Coordinates of C-alpha atoms in Angstrom, one line a residue:
X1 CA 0.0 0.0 0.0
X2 CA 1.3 3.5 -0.6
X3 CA 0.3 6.4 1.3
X4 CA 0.1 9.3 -0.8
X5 CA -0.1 12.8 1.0
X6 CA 0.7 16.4 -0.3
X7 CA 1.7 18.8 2.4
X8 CA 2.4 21.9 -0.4
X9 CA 0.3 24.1 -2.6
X10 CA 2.6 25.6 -5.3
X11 CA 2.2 22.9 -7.4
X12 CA -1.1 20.8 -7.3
X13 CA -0.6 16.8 -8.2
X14 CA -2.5 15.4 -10.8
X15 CA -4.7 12.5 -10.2
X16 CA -2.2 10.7 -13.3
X17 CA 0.9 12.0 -11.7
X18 CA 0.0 10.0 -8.3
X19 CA -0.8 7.1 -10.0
X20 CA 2.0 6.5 -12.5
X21 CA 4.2 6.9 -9.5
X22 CA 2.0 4.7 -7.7
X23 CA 2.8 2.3 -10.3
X24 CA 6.3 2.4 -10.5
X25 CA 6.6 1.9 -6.9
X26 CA 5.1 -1.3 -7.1
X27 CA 6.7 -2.2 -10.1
X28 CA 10.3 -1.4 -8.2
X29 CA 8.9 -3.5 -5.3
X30 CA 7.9 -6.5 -7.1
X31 CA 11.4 -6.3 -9.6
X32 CA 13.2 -6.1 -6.0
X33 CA 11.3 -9.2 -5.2
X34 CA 9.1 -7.5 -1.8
X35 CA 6.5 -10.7 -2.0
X36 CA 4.8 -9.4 0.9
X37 CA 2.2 -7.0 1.4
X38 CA 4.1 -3.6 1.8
X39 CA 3.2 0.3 3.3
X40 CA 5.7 3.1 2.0
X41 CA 4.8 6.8 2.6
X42 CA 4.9 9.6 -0.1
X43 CA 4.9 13.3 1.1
X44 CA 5.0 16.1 -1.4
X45 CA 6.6 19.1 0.1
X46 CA 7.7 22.3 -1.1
X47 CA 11.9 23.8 -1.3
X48 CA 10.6 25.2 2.2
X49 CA 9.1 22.0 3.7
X50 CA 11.8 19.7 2.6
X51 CA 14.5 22.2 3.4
X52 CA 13.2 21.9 7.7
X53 CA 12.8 18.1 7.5
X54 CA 16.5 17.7 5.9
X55 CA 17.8 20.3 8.8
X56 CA 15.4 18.1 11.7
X57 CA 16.3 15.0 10.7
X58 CA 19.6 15.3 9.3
X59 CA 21.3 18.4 10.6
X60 CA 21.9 19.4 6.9
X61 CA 20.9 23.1 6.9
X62 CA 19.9 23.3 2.7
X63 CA 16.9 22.6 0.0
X64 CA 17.4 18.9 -1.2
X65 CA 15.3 17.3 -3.8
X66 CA 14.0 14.4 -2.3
X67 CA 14.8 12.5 1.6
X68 CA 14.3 8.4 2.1
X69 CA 13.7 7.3 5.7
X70 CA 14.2 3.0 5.5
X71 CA 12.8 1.7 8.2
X72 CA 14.2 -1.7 8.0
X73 CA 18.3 -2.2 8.6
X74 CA 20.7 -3.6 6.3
X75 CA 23.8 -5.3 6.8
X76 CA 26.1 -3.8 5.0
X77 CA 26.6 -4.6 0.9
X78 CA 22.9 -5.9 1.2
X79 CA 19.6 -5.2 -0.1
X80 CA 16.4 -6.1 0.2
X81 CA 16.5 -9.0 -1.7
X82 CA 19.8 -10.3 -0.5
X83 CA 19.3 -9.5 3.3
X84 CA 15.5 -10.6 3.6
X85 CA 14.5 -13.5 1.3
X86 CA 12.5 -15.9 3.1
X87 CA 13.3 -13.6 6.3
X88 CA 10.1 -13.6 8.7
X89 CA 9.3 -10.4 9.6
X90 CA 9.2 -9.1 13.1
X91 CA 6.3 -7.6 14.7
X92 CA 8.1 -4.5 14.9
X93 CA 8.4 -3.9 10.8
X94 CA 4.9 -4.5 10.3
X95 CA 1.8 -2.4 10.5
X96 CA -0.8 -4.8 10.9
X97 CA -0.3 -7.0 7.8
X98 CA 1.6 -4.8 6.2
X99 CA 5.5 -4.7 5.9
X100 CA 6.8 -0.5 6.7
X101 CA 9.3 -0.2 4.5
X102 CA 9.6 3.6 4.5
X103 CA 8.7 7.0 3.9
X104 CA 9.3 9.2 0.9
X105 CA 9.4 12.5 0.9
X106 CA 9.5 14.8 -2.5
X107 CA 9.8 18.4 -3.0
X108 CA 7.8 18.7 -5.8
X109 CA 9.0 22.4 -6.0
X110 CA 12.6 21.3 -6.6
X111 CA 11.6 18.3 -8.8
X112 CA 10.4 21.0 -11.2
X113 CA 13.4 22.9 -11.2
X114 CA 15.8 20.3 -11.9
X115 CA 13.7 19.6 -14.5
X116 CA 14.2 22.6 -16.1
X117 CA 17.9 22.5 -15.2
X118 CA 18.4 18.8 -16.8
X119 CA 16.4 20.0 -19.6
X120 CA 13.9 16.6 -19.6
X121 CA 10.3 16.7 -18.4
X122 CA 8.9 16.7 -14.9
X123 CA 7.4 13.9 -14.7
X124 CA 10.6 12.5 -15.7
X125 CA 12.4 13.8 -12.8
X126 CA 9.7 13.0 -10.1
X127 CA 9.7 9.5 -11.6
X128 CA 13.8 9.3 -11.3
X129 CA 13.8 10.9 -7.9
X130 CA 11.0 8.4 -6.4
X131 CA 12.4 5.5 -8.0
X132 CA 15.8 6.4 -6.6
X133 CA 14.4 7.0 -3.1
X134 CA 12.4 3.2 -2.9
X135 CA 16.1 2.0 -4.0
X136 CA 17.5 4.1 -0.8
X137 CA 14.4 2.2 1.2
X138 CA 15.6 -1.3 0.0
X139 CA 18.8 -0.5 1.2
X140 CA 20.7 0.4 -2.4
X141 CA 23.3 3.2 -1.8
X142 CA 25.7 5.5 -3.9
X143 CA 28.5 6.1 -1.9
X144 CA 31.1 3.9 -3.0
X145 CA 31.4 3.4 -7.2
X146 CA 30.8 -0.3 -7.0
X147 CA 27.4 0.4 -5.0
X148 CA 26.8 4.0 -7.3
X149 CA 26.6 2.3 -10.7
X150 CA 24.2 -1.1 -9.3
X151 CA 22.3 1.5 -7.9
X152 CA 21.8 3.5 -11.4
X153 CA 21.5 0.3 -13.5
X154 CA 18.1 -0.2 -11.2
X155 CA 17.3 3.4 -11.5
X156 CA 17.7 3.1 -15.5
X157 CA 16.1 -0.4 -16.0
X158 CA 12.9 0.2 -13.6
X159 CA 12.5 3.6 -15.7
X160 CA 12.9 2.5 -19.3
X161 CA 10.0 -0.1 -18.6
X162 CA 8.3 2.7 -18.4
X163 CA 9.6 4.3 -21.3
X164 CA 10.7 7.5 -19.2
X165 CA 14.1 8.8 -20.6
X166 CA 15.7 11.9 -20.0
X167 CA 14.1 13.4 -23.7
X168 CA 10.7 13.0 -22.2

């Protein structure tokens, strides 16, 4: 289940825009092989909005484009699919039935300047930047090269099954 919620008004969501990310979500999910029922959180914020969470929760005082908050752990080198096949889940990760894998939040604001920066669409970014940020909540990471460049081939695979590319 995702939990979309929009905490900004300077750029208003469409219906479409919810649900294709909706769907590529769940297409990430399933291609990381989550078999069990799942709850991530989606927040759309403004530069302003995501600029206190990232100094709250992170003691980074600047506008970013989009946070991840896993709530599962990772040993280290692992994801999802490595650390928890067959795993059984602990009352602690689930919300009834549901596994929490995370929360999401997007400033929708800065998705749409980037856009214009990069010079590709904005759906296009918002679709990168969420699909980058489920990676980040299946425990995918880009700090060392090895780890950087498995994380983009995910990022580049989930998108082109959508046929997102940075012309679009």
């Amino acid at each position: 289940m995702i939990f979309i919620d929009n905490e900004q008004d300077k750029i208003e969501p469409s219906e479409e825009f919810k649900e294709k990310l909706s769907e590529m979500i769940d297409f990430a999910l399933k291609e990381e092989e989550v078999k069990v029922p799942y709850e991530i959180s989606l927040l759309f914020v403004d530069n302003e909005g995501i600029h206190e969470i990232n100094k709250e929760q992170r003691g980074i005082d600047k506008v970013t484009d989009v946070l991840s908050f896993p709530m599962l752990d990772y040993p280290n080198g692992k994801v999802f699919k490595d650390a928890y096949k067959g795993y059984e889940f602990k009352a602690e990760d689930l919300d009834g039935d549901l596994l929490v894998l995370g929360d999401i939040v997007l400033s929708l604001e800065r998705a749409k300047e980037q856009s214009i920066e990069f010079g590709h669409s904005y759906m296009r970014e918002a679709c990168y930047l969420v699909i980058h940020s489920v990676l980040h909540l299946l425990g995918y990471d880009h700090m060392e090269n090895d780890e950087k460049i498995l994380m983009r081939q995910r990022e580049e695979y989930i998108l082109d099954k959508f046929n997102i590319n940075r012309e679009l």
